[in-house]
mmCIF file of C-alpha atoms and ligand atoms in Angstrom:
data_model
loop_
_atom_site.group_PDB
_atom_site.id
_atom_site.type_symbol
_atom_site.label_atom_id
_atom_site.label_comp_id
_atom_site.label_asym_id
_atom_site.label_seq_id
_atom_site.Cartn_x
_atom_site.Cartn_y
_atom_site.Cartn_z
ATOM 1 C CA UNK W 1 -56.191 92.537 -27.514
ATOM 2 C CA UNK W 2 -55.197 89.934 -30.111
ATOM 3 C CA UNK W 3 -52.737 91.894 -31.661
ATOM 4 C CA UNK W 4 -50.886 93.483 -28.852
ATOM 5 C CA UNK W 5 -50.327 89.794 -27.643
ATOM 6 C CA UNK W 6 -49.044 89.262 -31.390
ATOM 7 C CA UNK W 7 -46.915 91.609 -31.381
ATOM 8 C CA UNK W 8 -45.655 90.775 -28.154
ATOM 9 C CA UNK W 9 -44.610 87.478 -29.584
ATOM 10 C CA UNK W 10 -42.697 88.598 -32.498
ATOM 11 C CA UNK W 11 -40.829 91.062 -30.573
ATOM 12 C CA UNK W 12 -39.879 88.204 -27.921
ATOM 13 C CA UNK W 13 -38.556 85.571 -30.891
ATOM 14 C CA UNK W 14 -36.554 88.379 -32.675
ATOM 15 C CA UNK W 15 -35.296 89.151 -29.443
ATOM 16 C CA UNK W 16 -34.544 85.753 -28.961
ATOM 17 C CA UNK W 17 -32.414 85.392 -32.385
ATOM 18 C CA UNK W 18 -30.877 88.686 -31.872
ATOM 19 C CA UNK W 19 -29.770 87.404 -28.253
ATOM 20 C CA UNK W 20 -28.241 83.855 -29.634
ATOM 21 C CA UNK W 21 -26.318 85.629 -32.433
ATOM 22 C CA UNK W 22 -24.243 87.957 -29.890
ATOM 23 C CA UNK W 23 -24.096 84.986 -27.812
ATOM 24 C CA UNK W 24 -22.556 83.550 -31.204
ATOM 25 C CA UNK W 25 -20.568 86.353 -31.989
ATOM 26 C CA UNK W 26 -18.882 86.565 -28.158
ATOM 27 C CA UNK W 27 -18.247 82.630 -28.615
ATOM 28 C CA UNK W 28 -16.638 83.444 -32.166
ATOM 29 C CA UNK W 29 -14.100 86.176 -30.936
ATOM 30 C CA UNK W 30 -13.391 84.140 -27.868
ATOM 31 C CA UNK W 31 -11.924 80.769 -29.625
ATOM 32 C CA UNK W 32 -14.978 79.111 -27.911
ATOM 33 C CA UNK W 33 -16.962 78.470 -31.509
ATOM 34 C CA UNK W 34 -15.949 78.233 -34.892
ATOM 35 C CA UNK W 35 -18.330 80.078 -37.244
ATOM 36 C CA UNK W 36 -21.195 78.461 -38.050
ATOM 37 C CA UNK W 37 -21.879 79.940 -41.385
ATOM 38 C CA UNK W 38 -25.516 78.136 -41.668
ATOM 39 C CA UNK W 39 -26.889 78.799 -38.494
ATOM 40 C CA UNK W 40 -25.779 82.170 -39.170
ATOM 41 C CA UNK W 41 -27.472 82.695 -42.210
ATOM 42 C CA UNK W 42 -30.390 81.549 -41.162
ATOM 43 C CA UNK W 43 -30.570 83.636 -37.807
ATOM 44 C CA UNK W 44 -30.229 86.473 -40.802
ATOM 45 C CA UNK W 45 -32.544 85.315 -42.578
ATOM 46 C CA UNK W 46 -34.676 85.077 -39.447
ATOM 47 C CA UNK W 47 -34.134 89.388 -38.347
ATOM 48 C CA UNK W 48 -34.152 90.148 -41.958
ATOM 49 C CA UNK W 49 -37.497 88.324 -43.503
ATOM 50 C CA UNK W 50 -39.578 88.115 -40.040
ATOM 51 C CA UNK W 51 -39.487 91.792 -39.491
ATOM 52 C CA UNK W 52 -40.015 92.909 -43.365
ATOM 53 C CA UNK W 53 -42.839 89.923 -44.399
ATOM 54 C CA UNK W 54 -43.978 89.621 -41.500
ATOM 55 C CA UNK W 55 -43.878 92.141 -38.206
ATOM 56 C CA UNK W 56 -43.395 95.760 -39.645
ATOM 57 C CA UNK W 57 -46.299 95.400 -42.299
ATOM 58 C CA UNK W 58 -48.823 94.596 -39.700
ATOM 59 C CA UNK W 59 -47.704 97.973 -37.712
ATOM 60 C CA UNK W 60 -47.289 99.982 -40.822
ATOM 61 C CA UNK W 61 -50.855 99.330 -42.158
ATOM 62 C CA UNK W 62 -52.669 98.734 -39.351
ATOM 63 C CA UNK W 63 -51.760 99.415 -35.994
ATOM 64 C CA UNK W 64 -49.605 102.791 -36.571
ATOM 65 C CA UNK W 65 -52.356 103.880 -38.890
ATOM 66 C CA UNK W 66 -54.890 104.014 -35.915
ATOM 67 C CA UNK W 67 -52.587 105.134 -33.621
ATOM 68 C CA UNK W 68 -51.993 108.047 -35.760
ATOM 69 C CA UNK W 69 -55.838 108.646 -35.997
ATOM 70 C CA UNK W 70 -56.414 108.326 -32.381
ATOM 71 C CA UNK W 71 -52.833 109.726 -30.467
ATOM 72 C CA UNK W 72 -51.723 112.920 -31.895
ATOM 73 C CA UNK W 73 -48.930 112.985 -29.277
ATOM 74 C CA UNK W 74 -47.461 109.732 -30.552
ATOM 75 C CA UNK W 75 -47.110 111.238 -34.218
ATOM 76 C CA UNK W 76 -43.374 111.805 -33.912
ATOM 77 C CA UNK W 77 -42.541 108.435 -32.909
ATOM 78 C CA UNK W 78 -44.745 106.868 -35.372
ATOM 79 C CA UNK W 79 -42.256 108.520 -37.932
ATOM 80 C CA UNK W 80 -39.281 107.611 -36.190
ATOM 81 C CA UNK W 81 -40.170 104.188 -35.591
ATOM 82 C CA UNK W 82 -41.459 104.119 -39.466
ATOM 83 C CA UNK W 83 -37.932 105.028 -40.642
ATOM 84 C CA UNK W 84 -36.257 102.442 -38.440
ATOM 85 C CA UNK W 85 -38.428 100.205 -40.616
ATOM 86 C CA UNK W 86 -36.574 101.165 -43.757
ATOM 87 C CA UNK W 87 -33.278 101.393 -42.275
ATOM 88 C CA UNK W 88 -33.564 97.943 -40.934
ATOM 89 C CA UNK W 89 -34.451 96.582 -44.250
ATOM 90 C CA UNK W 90 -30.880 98.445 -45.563
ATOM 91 C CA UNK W 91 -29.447 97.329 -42.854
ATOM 92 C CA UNK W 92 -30.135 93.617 -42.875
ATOM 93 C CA UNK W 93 -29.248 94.059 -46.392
ATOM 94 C CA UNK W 94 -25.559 95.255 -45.723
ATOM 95 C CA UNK W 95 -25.418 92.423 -42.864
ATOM 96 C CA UNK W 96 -26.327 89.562 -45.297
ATOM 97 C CA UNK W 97 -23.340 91.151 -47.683
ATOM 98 C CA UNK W 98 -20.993 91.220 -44.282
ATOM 99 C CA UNK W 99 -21.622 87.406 -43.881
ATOM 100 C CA UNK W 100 -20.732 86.827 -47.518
ATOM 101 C CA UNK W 101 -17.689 88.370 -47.406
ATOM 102 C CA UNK W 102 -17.215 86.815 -44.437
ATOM 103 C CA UNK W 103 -17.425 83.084 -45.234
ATOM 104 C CA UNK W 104 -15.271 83.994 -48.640
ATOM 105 C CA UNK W 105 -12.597 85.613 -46.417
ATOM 106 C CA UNK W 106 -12.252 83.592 -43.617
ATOM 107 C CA UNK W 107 -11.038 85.283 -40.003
ATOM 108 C CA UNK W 108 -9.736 88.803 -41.080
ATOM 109 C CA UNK W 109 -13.130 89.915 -42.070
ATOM 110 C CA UNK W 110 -14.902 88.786 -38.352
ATOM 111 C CA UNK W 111 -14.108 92.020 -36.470
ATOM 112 C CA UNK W 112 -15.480 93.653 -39.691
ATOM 113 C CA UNK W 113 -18.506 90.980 -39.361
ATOM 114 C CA UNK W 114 -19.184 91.906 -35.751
ATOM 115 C CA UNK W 115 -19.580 95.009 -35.956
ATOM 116 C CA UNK W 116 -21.679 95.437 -38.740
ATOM 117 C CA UNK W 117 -23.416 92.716 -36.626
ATOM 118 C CA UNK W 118 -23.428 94.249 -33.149
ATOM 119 C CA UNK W 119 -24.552 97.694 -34.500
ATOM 120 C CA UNK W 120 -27.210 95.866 -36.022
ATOM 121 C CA UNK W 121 -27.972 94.378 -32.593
ATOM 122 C CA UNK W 122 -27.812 97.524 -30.831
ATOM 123 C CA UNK W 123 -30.287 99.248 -33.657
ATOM 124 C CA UNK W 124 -33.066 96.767 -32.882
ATOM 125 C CA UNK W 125 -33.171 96.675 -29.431
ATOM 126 C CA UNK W 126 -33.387 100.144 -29.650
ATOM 127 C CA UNK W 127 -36.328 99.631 -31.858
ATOM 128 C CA UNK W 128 -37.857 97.024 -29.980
ATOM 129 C CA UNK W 129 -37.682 98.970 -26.618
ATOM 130 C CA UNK W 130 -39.216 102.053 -28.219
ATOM 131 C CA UNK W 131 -41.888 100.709 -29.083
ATOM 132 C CA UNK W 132 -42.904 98.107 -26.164
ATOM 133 C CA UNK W 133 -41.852 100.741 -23.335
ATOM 134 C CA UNK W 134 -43.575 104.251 -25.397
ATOM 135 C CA UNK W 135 -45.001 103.306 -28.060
ATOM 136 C CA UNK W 136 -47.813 100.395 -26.985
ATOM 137 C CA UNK W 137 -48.676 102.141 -23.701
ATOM 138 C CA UNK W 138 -49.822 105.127 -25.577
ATOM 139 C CA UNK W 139 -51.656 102.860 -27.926
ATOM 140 C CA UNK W 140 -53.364 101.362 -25.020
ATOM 141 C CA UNK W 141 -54.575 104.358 -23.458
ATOM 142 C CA UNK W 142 -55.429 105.757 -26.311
ATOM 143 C CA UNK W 143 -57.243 103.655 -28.376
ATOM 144 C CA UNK W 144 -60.897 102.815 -27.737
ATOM 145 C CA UNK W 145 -62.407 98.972 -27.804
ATOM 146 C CA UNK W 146 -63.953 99.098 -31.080
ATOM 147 C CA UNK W 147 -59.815 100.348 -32.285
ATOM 148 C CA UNK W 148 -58.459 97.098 -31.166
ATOM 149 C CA UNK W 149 -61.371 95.207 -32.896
ATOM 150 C CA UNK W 150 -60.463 96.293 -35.982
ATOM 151 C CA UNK W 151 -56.860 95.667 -35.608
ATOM 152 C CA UNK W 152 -57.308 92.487 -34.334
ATOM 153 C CA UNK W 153 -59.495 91.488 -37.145
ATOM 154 C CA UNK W 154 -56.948 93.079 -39.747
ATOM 155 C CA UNK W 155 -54.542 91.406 -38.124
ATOM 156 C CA UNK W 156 -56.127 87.872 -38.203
ATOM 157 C CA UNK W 157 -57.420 88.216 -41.865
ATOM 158 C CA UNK W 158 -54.331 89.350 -43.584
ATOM 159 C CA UNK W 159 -51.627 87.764 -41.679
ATOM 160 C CA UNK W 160 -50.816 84.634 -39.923
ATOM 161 C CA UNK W 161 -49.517 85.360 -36.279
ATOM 162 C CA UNK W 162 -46.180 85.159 -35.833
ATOM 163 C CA UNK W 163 -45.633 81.200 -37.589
ATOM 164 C CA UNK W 164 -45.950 82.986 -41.209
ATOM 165 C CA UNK W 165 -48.456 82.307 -43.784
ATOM 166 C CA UNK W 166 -47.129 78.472 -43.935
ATOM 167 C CA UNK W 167 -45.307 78.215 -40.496
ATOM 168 C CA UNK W 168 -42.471 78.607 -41.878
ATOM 169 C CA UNK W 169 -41.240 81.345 -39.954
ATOM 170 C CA UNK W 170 -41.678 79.170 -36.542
ATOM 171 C CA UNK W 171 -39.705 76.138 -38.566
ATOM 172 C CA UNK W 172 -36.911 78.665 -39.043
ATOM 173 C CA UNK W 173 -36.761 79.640 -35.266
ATOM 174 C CA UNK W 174 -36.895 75.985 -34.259
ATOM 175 C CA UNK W 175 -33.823 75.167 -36.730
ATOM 176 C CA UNK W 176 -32.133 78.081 -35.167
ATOM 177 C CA UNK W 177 -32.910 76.629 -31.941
ATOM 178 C CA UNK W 178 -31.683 73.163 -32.900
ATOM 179 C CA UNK W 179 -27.804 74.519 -33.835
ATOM 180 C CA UNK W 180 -27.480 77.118 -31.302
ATOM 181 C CA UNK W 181 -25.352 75.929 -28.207
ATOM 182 C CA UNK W 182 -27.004 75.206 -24.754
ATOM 183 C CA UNK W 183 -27.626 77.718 -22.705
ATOM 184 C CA UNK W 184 -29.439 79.891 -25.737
ATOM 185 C CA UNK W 185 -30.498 76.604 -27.480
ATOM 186 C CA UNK W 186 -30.010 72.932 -27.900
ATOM 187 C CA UNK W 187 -27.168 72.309 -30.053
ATOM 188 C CA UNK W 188 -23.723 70.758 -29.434
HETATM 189 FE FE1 LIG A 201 -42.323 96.092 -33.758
#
Protein backbone atom coordinates (compact mmCIF):
# COMPACT_ATOMS: atom_id res chain seq x y z
CA UNK A 1 0.00 0.00 0.00
CA UNK A 2 1.66 2.97 -1.71
CA UNK A 3 -0.13 5.43 0.03
CA UNK A 4 -0.15 4.25 3.56
CA UNK A 5 3.75 4.22 3.17
CA UNK A 6 3.18 7.95 1.87
CA UNK A 7 1.53 8.96 4.38
CA UNK A 8 3.72 7.44 6.74
CA UNK A 9 6.44 9.65 5.42
CA UNK A 10 4.81 12.92 5.69
CA UNK A 11 3.68 12.30 9.09
CA UNK A 12 7.43 11.30 10.11
CA UNK A 13 9.05 14.77 8.42
CA UNK A 14 6.31 16.99 10.04
CA UNK A 15 7.05 15.23 13.04
CA UNK A 16 10.47 15.83 12.51
CA UNK A 17 10.05 19.83 12.08
CA UNK A 18 7.59 19.95 14.80
CA UNK A 19 10.29 18.09 17.08
CA UNK A 20 13.36 20.62 16.05
CA UNK A 21 11.18 23.71 16.65
CA UNK A 22 10.44 22.77 20.49
CA UNK A 23 13.91 21.71 20.55
CA UNK A 24 14.34 25.47 19.27
CA UNK A 25 11.96 26.93 21.42
CA UNK A 26 13.52 25.07 24.84
CA UNK A 27 17.06 26.38 23.50
CA UNK A 28 15.42 29.98 23.08
CA UNK A 29 13.94 30.27 26.70
CA UNK A 30 17.04 28.68 28.09
CA UNK A 31 19.80 31.43 26.88
CA UNK A 32 21.24 28.42 24.90
CA UNK A 33 20.09 29.98 21.22
CA UNK A 34 19.32 33.22 20.03
CA UNK A 35 16.28 33.23 17.72
CA UNK A 36 16.82 32.25 14.53
CA UNK A 37 14.13 34.13 12.79
CA UNK A 38 14.86 32.29 9.23
CA UNK A 39 15.08 28.92 10.21
CA UNK A 40 12.03 29.66 12.00
CA UNK A 41 10.09 30.81 9.30
CA UNK A 42 10.85 28.32 7.26
CA UNK A 43 10.12 25.37 9.78
CA UNK A 44 6.55 27.45 9.53
CA UNK A 45 6.45 27.49 6.39
CA UNK A 46 7.31 23.79 6.43
CA UNK A 47 3.91 22.69 9.14
CA UNK A 48 1.93 25.31 7.46
CA UNK A 49 2.29 24.62 3.42
CA UNK A 50 3.25 20.69 3.69
CA UNK A 51 0.13 19.81 5.51
CA UNK A 52 -2.38 22.26 3.45
CA UNK A 53 -0.68 21.67 -0.38
CA UNK A 54 0.38 18.79 0.24
CA UNK A 55 -0.71 16.00 3.11
CA UNK A 56 -4.40 16.88 4.12
CA UNK A 57 -5.67 17.10 0.38
CA UNK A 58 -4.57 13.64 -0.39
CA UNK A 59 -6.68 12.36 2.86
CA UNK A 60 -9.52 14.70 2.27
CA UNK A 61 -10.20 13.54 -1.35
CA UNK A 62 -9.06 10.34 -1.40
CA UNK A 63 -8.28 8.27 1.38
CA UNK A 64 -11.06 9.60 3.99
CA UNK A 65 -13.49 9.46 1.13
CA UNK A 66 -13.12 5.57 0.93
CA UNK A 67 -12.80 5.14 4.32
CA UNK A 68 -16.07 6.72 4.75
CA UNK A 69 -17.56 4.37 2.02
CA UNK A 70 -16.11 1.31 3.44
CA UNK A 71 -15.90 1.94 7.68
CA UNK A 72 -19.05 3.27 8.99
CA UNK A 73 -17.56 3.05 12.51
CA UNK A 74 -14.73 5.42 11.61
CA UNK A 75 -17.33 8.21 10.46
CA UNK A 76 -16.90 10.27 13.62
CA UNK A 77 -13.30 10.52 13.44
CA UNK A 78 -13.25 11.21 9.85
CA UNK A 79 -15.11 14.50 10.95
CA UNK A 80 -12.99 15.20 13.73
CA UNK A 81 -9.88 14.66 12.05
CA UNK A 82 -11.48 16.79 8.96
CA UNK A 83 -11.94 19.80 11.28
CA UNK A 84 -8.43 19.56 12.69
CA UNK A 85 -7.67 20.15 9.02
CA UNK A 86 -9.25 23.57 9.05
CA UNK A 87 -8.19 24.51 12.39
CA UNK A 88 -4.64 23.80 11.54
CA UNK A 89 -4.79 25.95 8.54
CA UNK A 90 -6.15 28.95 11.20
CA UNK A 91 -3.85 27.96 13.29
CA UNK A 92 -0.65 28.07 11.30
CA UNK A 93 -2.10 31.24 10.21
CA UNK A 94 -2.13 32.91 13.78
CA UNK A 95 1.49 31.23 14.32
CA UNK A 96 3.02 32.90 11.18
CA UNK A 97 1.39 36.39 12.72
CA UNK A 98 3.07 35.29 16.33
CA UNK A 99 6.53 35.13 14.58
CA UNK A 100 5.95 38.54 13.02
CA UNK A 101 5.27 40.17 15.94
CA UNK A 102 7.85 38.44 17.30
CA UNK A 103 10.90 39.44 15.23
CA UNK A 104 9.34 43.26 15.32
CA UNK A 105 9.26 43.05 19.15
CA UNK A 106 12.17 41.43 20.13
CA UNK A 107 12.20 39.22 23.67
CA UNK A 108 8.92 40.37 25.44
CA UNK A 109 6.79 38.80 22.83
CA UNK A 110 8.75 35.01 23.10
CA UNK A 111 6.67 33.63 26.00
CA UNK A 112 3.73 34.97 23.87
CA UNK A 113 5.60 33.18 20.76
CA UNK A 114 5.89 29.87 22.59
CA UNK A 115 2.92 29.34 23.42
CA UNK A 116 1.07 30.05 20.52
CA UNK A 117 3.90 27.73 19.31
CA UNK A 118 3.75 24.87 21.81
CA UNK A 119 -0.11 24.69 21.61
CA UNK A 120 0.41 24.41 18.09
CA UNK A 121 2.82 21.54 18.80
CA UNK A 122 0.63 19.86 21.13
CA UNK A 123 -2.50 20.18 18.44
CA UNK A 124 -0.59 18.18 15.83
CA UNK A 125 0.70 15.51 17.60
CA UNK A 126 -2.57 15.04 18.70
CA UNK A 127 -3.55 14.92 15.12
CA UNK A 128 -0.86 12.89 13.98
CA UNK A 129 -1.38 10.18 16.71
CA UNK A 130 -5.09 9.98 15.93
CA UNK A 131 -4.78 9.13 12.95
CA UNK A 132 -1.60 6.64 12.76
CA UNK A 133 -2.75 4.79 16.12
CA UNK A 134 -7.05 4.76 15.12
CA UNK A 135 -7.47 6.00 12.24
CA UNK A 136 -5.07 3.81 9.59
CA UNK A 137 -5.67 0.52 11.44
CA UNK A 138 -9.31 0.79 10.75
CA UNK A 139 -8.50 1.73 7.22
CA UNK A 140 -6.48 -1.35 6.95
CA UNK A 141 -8.91 -3.73 8.09
CA UNK A 142 -11.39 -2.30 6.46
CA UNK A 143 -10.63 -1.59 3.16
CA UNK A 144 -10.45 -4.28 0.48
CA UNK A 145 -7.33 -4.65 -2.20
CA UNK A 146 -8.96 -3.16 -5.08
CA UNK A 147 -9.60 0.20 -2.18
CA UNK A 148 -5.95 0.68 -1.86
CA UNK A 149 -5.50 0.41 -5.70
CA UNK A 150 -7.38 3.17 -6.28
CA UNK A 151 -5.88 5.27 -3.67
CA UNK A 152 -2.64 4.47 -4.56
CA UNK A 153 -3.22 5.35 -8.11
CA UNK A 154 -5.03 8.72 -7.01
CA UNK A 155 -2.39 9.26 -5.02
CA UNK A 156 0.43 8.81 -7.63
CA UNK A 157 -1.48 10.72 -10.44
CA UNK A 158 -2.43 13.82 -8.65
CA UNK A 159 0.29 14.32 -6.24
CA UNK A 160 3.94 13.95 -5.93
CA UNK A 161 4.87 11.91 -2.69
CA UNK A 162 5.96 13.72 -0.07
CA UNK A 163 9.04 15.97 -2.19
CA UNK A 164 6.06 18.26 -3.69
CA UNK A 165 5.20 18.71 -7.21
CA UNK A 166 8.92 20.22 -7.83
CA UNK A 167 10.79 18.80 -4.72
CA UNK A 168 10.57 21.60 -3.22
CA UNK A 169 9.05 20.53 -0.18
CA UNK A 170 12.14 17.98 0.50
CA UNK A 171 14.61 21.20 -0.35
CA UNK A 172 12.77 22.98 2.46
CA UNK A 173 13.27 20.07 5.01
CA UNK A 174 16.91 19.74 4.02
CA UNK A 175 17.46 23.68 4.61
CA UNK A 176 15.75 23.16 7.87
CA UNK A 177 18.05 20.42 8.48
CA UNK A 178 21.12 22.42 7.49
CA UNK A 179 20.42 25.41 10.38
CA UNK A 180 19.04 23.32 13.03
CA UNK A 181 21.70 22.50 15.82
CA UNK A 182 23.22 18.93 16.19
CA UNK A 183 21.54 16.62 17.85
CA UNK A 184 18.08 17.46 15.72
CA UNK A 185 20.20 18.58 12.68
CA UNK A 186 23.49 19.73 11.36
CA UNK A 187 23.92 23.26 12.04
CA UNK A 188 26.32 25.20 14.30
FE1 LIG B 1 -2.36 13.05 8.25
Amino acid sequence: MRSIDIIHAEHRACGAVLQALGFMLDGIRDGKYKPDFELLAAMIEYITEVPDKLHHPKEDEYLFVKIRQRVPQAIALLDKLIADHAEGARRTHALRDALVAYEASGDTYFSTFESIARTYIKFSWNHIALEERELLPMAEKGLNPSDWADIDEAFEANRDPWSGPTGEFQALFSRIVSMVPAPYGLGS
